[in-house]
Coordinates of C-alpha atoms and ligand atoms in Angstrom, one line a residue:
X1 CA 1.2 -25.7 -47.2
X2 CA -1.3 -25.9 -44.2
X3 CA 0.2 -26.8 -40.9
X4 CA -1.5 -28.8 -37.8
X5 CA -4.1 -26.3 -37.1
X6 CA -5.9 -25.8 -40.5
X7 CA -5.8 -30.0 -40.6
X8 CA -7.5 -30.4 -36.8
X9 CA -10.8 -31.5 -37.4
X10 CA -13.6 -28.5 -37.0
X11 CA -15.1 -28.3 -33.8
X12 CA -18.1 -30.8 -32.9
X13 CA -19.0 -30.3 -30.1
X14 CA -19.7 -27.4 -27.5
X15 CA -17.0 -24.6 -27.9
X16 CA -17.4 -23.4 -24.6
X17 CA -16.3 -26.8 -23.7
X18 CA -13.2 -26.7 -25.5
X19 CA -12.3 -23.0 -25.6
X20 CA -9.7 -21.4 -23.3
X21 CA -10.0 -17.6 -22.5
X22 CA -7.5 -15.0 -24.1
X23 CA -7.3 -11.1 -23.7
X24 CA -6.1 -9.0 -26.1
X25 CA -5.7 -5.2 -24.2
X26 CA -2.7 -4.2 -26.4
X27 CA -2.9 -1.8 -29.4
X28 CA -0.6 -4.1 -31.2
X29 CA -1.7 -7.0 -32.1
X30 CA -5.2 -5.5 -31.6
X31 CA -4.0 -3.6 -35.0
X32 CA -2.4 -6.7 -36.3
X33 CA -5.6 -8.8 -36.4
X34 CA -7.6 -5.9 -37.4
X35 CA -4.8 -5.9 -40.3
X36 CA -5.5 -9.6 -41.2
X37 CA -9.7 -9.8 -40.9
X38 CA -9.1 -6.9 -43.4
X39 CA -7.0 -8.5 -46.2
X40 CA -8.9 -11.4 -45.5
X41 CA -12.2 -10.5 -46.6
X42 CA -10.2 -8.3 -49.3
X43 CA -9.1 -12.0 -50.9
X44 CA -11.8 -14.0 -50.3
X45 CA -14.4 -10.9 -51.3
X46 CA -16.6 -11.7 -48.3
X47 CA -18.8 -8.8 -47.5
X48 CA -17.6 -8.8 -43.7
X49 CA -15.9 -10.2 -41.1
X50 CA -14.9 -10.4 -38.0
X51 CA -12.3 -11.7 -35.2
X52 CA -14.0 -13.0 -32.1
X53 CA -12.7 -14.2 -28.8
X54 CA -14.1 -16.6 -25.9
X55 CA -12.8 -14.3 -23.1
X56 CA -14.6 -11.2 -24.8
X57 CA -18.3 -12.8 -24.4
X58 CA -18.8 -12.5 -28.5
X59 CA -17.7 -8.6 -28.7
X60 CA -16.3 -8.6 -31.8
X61 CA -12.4 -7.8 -31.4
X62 CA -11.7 -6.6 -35.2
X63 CA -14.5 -6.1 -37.8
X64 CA -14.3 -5.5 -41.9
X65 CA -16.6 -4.7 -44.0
X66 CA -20.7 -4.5 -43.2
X67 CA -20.3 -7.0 -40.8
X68 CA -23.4 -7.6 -38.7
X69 CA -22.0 -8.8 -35.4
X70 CA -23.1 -12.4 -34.6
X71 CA -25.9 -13.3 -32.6
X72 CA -25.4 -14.9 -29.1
X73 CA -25.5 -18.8 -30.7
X74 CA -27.6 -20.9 -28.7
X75 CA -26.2 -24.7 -27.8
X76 CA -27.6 -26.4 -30.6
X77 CA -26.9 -23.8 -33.4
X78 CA -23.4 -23.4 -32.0
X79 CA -22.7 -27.3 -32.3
X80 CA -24.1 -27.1 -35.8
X81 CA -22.0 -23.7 -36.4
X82 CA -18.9 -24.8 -35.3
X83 CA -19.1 -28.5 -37.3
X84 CA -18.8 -26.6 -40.7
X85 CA -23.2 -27.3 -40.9
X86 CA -24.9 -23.8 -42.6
X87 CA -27.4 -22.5 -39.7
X88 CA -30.4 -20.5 -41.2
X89 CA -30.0 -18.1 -38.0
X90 CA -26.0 -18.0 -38.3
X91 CA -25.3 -17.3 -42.3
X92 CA -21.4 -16.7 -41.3
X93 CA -18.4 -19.4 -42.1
X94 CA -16.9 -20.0 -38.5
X95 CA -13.1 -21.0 -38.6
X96 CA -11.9 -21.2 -35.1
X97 CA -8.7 -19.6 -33.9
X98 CA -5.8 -21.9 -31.9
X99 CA -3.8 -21.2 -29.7
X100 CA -1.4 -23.9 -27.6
X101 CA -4.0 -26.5 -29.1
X102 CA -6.7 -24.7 -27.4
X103 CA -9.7 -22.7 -28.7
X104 CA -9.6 -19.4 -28.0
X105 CA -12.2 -17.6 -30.5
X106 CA -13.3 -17.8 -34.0
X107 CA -13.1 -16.0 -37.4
X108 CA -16.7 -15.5 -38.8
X109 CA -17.3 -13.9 -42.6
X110 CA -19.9 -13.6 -44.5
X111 CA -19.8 -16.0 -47.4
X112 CA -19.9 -13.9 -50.8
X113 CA -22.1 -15.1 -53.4
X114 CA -19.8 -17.5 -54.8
X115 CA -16.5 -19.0 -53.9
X116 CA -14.0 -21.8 -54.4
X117 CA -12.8 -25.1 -52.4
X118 CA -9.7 -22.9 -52.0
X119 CA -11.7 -20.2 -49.9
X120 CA -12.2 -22.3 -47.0
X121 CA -8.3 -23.1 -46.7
X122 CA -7.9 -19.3 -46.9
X123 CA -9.6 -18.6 -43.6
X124 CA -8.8 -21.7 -42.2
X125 CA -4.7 -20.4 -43.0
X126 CA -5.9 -16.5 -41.5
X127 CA -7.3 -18.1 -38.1
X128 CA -3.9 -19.6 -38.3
X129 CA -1.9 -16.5 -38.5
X130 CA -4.4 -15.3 -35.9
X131 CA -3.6 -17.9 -33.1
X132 CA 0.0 -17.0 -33.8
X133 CA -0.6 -13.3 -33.3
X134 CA -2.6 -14.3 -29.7
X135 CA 0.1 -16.2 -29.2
X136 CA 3.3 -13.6 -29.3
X137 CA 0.9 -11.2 -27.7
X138 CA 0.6 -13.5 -24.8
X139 CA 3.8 -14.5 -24.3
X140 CA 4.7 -10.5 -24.9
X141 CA 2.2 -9.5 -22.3
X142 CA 3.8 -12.4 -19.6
X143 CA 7.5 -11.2 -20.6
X144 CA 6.1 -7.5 -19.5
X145 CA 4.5 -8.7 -16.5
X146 CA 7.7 -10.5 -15.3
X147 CA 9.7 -7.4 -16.0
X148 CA 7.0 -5.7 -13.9
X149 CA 7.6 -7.4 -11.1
X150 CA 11.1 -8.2 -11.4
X151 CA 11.2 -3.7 -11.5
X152 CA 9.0 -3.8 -8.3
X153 CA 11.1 -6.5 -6.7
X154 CA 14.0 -4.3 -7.6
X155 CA 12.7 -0.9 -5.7
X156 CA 11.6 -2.9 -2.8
X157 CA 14.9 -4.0 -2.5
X158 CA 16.8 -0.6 -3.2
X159 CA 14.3 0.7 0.2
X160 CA 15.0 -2.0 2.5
X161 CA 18.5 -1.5 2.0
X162 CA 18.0 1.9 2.2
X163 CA 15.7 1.3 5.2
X164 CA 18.5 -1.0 6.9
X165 CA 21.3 1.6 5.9
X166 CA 19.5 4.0 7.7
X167 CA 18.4 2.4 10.7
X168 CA 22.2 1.5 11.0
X169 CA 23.6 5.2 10.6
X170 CA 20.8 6.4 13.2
X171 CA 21.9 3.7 15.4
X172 CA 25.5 4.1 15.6
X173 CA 24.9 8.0 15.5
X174 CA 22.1 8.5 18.4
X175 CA 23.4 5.4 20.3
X176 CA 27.2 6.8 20.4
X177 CA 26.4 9.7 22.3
X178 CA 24.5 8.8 25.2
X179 CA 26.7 5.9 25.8
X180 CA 29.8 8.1 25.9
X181 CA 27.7 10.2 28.0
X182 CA 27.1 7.3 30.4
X183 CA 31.1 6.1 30.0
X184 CA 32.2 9.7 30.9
X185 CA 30.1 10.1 33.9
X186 CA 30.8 6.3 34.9
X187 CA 34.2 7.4 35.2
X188 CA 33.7 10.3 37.3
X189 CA 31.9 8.2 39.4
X190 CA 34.9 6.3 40.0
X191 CA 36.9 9.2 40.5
X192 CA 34.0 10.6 43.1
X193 CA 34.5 6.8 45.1
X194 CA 38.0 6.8 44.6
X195 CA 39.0 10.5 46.4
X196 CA 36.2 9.9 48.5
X197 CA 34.5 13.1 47.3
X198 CA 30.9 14.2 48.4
X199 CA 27.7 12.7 47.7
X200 CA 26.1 15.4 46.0
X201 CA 28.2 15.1 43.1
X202 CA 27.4 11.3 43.2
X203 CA 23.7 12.0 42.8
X204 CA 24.2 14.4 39.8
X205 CA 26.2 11.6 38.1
X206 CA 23.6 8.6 38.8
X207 CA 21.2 11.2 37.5
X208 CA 22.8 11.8 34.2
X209 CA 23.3 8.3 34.0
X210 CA 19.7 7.1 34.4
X211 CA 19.1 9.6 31.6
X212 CA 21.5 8.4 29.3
X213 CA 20.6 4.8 29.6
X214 CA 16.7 6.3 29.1
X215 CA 17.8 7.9 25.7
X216 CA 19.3 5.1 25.2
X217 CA 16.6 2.1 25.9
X218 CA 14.1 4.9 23.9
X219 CA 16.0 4.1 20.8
X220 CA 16.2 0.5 21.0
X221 CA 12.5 0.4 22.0
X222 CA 11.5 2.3 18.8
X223 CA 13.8 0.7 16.9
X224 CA 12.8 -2.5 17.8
X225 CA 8.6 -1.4 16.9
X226 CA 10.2 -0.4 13.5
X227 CA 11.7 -3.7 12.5
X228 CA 8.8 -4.8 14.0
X229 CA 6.5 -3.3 11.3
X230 CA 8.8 -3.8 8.8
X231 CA 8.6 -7.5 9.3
X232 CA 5.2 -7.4 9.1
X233 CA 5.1 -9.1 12.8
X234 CA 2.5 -6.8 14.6
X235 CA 0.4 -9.1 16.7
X236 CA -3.1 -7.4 17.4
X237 CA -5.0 -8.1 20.5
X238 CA -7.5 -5.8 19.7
X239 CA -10.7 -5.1 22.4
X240 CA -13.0 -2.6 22.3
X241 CA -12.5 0.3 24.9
X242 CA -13.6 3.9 25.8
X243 CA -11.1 5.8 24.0
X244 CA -11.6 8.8 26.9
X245 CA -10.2 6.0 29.2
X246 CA -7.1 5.4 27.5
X247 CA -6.4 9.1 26.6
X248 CA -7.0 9.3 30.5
X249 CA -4.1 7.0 31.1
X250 CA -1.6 8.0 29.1
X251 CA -2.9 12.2 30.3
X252 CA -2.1 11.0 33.8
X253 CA 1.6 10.0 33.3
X254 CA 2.2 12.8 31.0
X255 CA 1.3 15.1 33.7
X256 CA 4.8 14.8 35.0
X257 CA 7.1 15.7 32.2
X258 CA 4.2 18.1 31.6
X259 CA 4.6 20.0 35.2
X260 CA 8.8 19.5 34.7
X261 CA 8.6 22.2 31.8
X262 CA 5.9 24.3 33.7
X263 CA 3.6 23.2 31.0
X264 CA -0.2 23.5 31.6
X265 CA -1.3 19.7 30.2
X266 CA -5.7 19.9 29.9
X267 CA -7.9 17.1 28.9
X268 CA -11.7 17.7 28.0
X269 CA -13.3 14.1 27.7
X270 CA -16.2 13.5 25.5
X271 CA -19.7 13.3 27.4
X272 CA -20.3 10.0 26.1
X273 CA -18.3 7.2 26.0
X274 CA -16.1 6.2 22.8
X275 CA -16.0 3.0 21.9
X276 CA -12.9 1.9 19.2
X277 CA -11.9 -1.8 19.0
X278 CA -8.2 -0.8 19.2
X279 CA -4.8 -3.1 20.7
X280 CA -4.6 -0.6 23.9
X281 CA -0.8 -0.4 24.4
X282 CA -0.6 0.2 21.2
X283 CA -3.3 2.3 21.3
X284 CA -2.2 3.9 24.4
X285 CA 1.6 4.4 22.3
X286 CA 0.3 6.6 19.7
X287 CA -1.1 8.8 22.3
X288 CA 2.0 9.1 24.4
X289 CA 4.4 9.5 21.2
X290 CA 1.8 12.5 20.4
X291 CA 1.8 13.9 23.6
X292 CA 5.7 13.8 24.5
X293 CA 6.4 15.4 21.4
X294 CA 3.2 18.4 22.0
X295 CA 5.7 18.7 25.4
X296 CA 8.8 18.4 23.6
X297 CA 8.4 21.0 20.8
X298 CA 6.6 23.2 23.2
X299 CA 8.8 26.3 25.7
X300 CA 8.7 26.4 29.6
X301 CA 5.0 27.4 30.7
X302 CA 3.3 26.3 27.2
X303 CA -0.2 24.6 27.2
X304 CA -1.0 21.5 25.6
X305 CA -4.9 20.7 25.7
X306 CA -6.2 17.4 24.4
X307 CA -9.9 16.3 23.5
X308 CA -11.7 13.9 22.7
X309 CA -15.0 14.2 20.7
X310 CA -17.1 12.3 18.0
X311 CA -18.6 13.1 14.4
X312 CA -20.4 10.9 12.2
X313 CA -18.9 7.5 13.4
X314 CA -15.3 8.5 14.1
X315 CA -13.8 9.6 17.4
X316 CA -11.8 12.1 17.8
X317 CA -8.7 13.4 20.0
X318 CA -7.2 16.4 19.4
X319 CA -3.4 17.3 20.9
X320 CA -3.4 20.9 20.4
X321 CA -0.2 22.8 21.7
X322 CA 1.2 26.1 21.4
X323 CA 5.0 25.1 20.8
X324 CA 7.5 26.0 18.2
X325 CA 5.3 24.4 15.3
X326 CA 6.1 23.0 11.9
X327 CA 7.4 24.9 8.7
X328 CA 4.5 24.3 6.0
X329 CA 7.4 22.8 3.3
X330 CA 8.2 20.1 5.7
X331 CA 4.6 19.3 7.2
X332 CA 4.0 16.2 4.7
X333 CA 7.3 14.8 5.6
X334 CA 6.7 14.7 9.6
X335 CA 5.3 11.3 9.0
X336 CA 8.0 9.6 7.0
X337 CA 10.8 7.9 8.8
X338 CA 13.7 9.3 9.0
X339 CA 13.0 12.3 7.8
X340 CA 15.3 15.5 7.7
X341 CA 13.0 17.5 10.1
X342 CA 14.0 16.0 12.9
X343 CA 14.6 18.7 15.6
X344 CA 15.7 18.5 18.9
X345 CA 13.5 19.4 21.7
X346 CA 12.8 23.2 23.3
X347 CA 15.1 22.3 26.0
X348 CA 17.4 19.7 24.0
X349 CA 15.3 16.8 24.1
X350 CA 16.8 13.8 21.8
X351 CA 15.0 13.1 18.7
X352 CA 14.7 9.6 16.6
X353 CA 12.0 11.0 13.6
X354 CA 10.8 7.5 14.2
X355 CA 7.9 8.5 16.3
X356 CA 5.3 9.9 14.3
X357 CA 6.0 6.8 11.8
X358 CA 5.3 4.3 14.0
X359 CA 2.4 6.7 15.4
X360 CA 0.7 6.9 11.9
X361 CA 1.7 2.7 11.0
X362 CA -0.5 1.8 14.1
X363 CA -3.5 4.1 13.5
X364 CA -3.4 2.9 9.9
X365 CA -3.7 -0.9 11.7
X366 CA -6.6 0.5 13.5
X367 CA -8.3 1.6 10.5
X368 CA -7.8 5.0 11.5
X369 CA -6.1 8.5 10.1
X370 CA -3.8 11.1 11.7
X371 CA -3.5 14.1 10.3
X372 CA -1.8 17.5 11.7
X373 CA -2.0 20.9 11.1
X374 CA 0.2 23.6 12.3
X375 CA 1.6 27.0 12.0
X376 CA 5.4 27.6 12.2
X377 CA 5.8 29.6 16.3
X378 CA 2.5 29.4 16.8
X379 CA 1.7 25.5 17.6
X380 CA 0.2 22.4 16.2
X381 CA -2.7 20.5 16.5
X382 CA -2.6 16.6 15.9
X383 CA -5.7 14.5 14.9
X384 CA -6.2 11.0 15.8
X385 CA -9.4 10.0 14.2
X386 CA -10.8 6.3 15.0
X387 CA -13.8 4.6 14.1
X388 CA -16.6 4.3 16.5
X389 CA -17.7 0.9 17.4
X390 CA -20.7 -0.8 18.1
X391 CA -21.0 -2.1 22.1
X392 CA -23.3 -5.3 22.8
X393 CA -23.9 -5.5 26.7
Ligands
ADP401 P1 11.0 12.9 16.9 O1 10.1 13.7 17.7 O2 11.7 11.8 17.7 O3 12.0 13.6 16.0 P2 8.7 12.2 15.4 O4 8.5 11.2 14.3 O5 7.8 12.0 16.6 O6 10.2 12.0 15.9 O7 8.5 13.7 14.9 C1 9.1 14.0 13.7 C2 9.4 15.5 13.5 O8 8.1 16.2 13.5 C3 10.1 16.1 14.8 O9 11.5 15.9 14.7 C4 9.6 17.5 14.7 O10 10.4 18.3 13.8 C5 8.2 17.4 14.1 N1 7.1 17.4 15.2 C6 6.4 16.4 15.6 N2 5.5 16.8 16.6 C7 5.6 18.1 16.7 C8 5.0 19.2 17.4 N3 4.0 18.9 18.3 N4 5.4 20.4 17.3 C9 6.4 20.8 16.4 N5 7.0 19.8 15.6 C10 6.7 18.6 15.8

């Protein structure tokens, strides 16, 4: 019995007007229809045949037999080709292939010498079982693509909640200390106005204070950057600037914690300007998270020498110290948040592993790279390259 497909009425007009575009990637079904064109033209002894659809621009799909492969039809033969009328340039029987009530590509043979009424039916029942192949493929192909995404949905979960579980157990962990810190010496404070004691001792106190509540607003300020970039809410007011000025800025205030470890802090500018189209305090931030750590990771009377130079339309700064460096295993995971490298300064110095994150998050914004190389005791160099921009004045 033929069903709804094999009774529609042959095409009469323009395919292309009534076709709808299907793929067929899959070695499956593409061995399935290869399976049918080939016991097709077995039963109906046709010479050849083949399985052709809209999407693949007449690229025959499956092919049996000596089965020239059709001709590009022109408008008018394809009308004639596609109403059942025999076309001197097109000697193949068409029977188009349905799927969901739509065209999607046809079933040509080559007619053998003779055959019955009950060949026709034949193909017509093949393009049939065709359409229904295209059609589990399809909805085979969605189901995958749904379990693709549902898979990806899945991970991205799993790391924000890994993300979120971190960022809680660094925040408890880091913030606890310093703010016990700033409790104990609160109290002693207390003590001090209570007993009336000298003011030297006061001075130490407030002094360990203001450097507890620094930790402490360090945190919540990289913290906050991080959710920040993880929510994607990174406003960019970018302007183009001389990079050798901002290095400048950030070199100048540096100079301080520099001079308090007896550090030697240089800065080589480029002759020429360098112009980047950067957001500047953001710009200004990956410099100063490079440069406090070059001090950080760096003993009493180390140098740190930055500069700035160009090569084929990048700029270029380069922190170079001569600090405690990195061990080669761990040098890829530096940039990673959280990481387990995470080391404390040469003289204590608190540490988040948040820093170069953020640092290499930004430069990615600015359509930059930052790359390091280093030598375990001997020092590392850092790499902030930038694209140079064009300057109308
Ligand atoms: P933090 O310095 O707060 O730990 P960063 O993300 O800035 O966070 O750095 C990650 C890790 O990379 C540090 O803990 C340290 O081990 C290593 N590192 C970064 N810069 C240097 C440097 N100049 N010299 C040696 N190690 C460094």
């Amino acid at each position: 019995m033929l069903s709804e497909a094999t009774n529609s009425p042959r095409l009469s007009g323009n395919r292309l007007k009534t076709t709808k575009a299907v793929e067929v990637r899959d070695a499956k079904p593409l061995n399935k229809l290869q399976k049918l064109i080939e016991e097709l033209c077995h039963r109906t002894s046709a010479s050849g045949g083949c399985i052709i659809l809209s999407a693949e621009e007449d690229v025959p799909l499956a092919v049996s037999g000596s089965m020239p492969v059709p001709l590009p039809l022109s408008a008018e033969a394809e009308n004639d080709v596609f109403s059942g009328i025999p076309h001197p340039d097109y000697p193949h029987s068409i029977h188009p292939i349905y799927h969901l009530d739509h065209v999607v590509g046809y079933i040509a043979l080559r007619k053998p010498n003779s055959h019955s009424g009950f060949y026709e039916e034949l193909v017509d029942a093949y393009a049939q079982l065709a359409g229904k192949e295209l059609e589990l493929a399809d909805k085979t192909a969605k189901l995958q693509f749904q379990n693709e995404k549902i898979t990806k949905k899945q991970k991205q979960l799993e790391q924000a909640i890994n993300f979120n579980n971190n960022i809680l157990s660094l925040t408890t962990h880091d913030l606890r200390s310093p703010l016990n810190a700033v409790k104990g010496y609160l109290e002693l404070m207390e003590n001090c106005l209570n007993t009336d004691q000298n003011a030297h001792e006061l001075e130490e106190y407030h002094l360990q204070i203001n450097k507890g509540i620094g930790n402490i607003s360090d945190l919540v300020d990289q913290l906050n950057e991080i959710a920040m970039l993880e929510l994607k809410r990174i406003d960019l007011n970018l302007v183009k600037v001389d990079l050798n000025w901002v290095v400048q800025e950030v070199c100048d205030v540096m100079q301080g914690p520099a001079l308090n470890k007896g550090q030697q802090l240089k800065l080589i500018r480029s002759e020429k300007p360098l112009h980047v189209e950067v957001d500047v305090p953001k710009a200004k931030r990956i410099i100063f998270n490079l440069l406090s750590n070059a001090i950080k990771y760096t003993r009493y009377d180390g140098n740190i020498n930055v500069q700035l130079t160009h090569d084929k339309g990048t700029a270029r700064v380069s922190i170079q110290d001569n600090g405690i460096g990195i061990p080669e295993s761990r040098i890829n995971e530096i940039f990673e948040p959280f990481q387990k490298l995470q080391r404390q300064g040469t003289r204590g110095e608190k540490s988040t592993g948040l820093g170069l994150f953020v640092s290499s998050y930004l430069t990615r914004m600015f359509k930059g790279s930052l790359t390091v190389e280093s030598e375990e005791s001997k020092g590392s160099m850092f790499y902030l390259n930038l694209p140079l921009t064009k300057v109308k004045f």
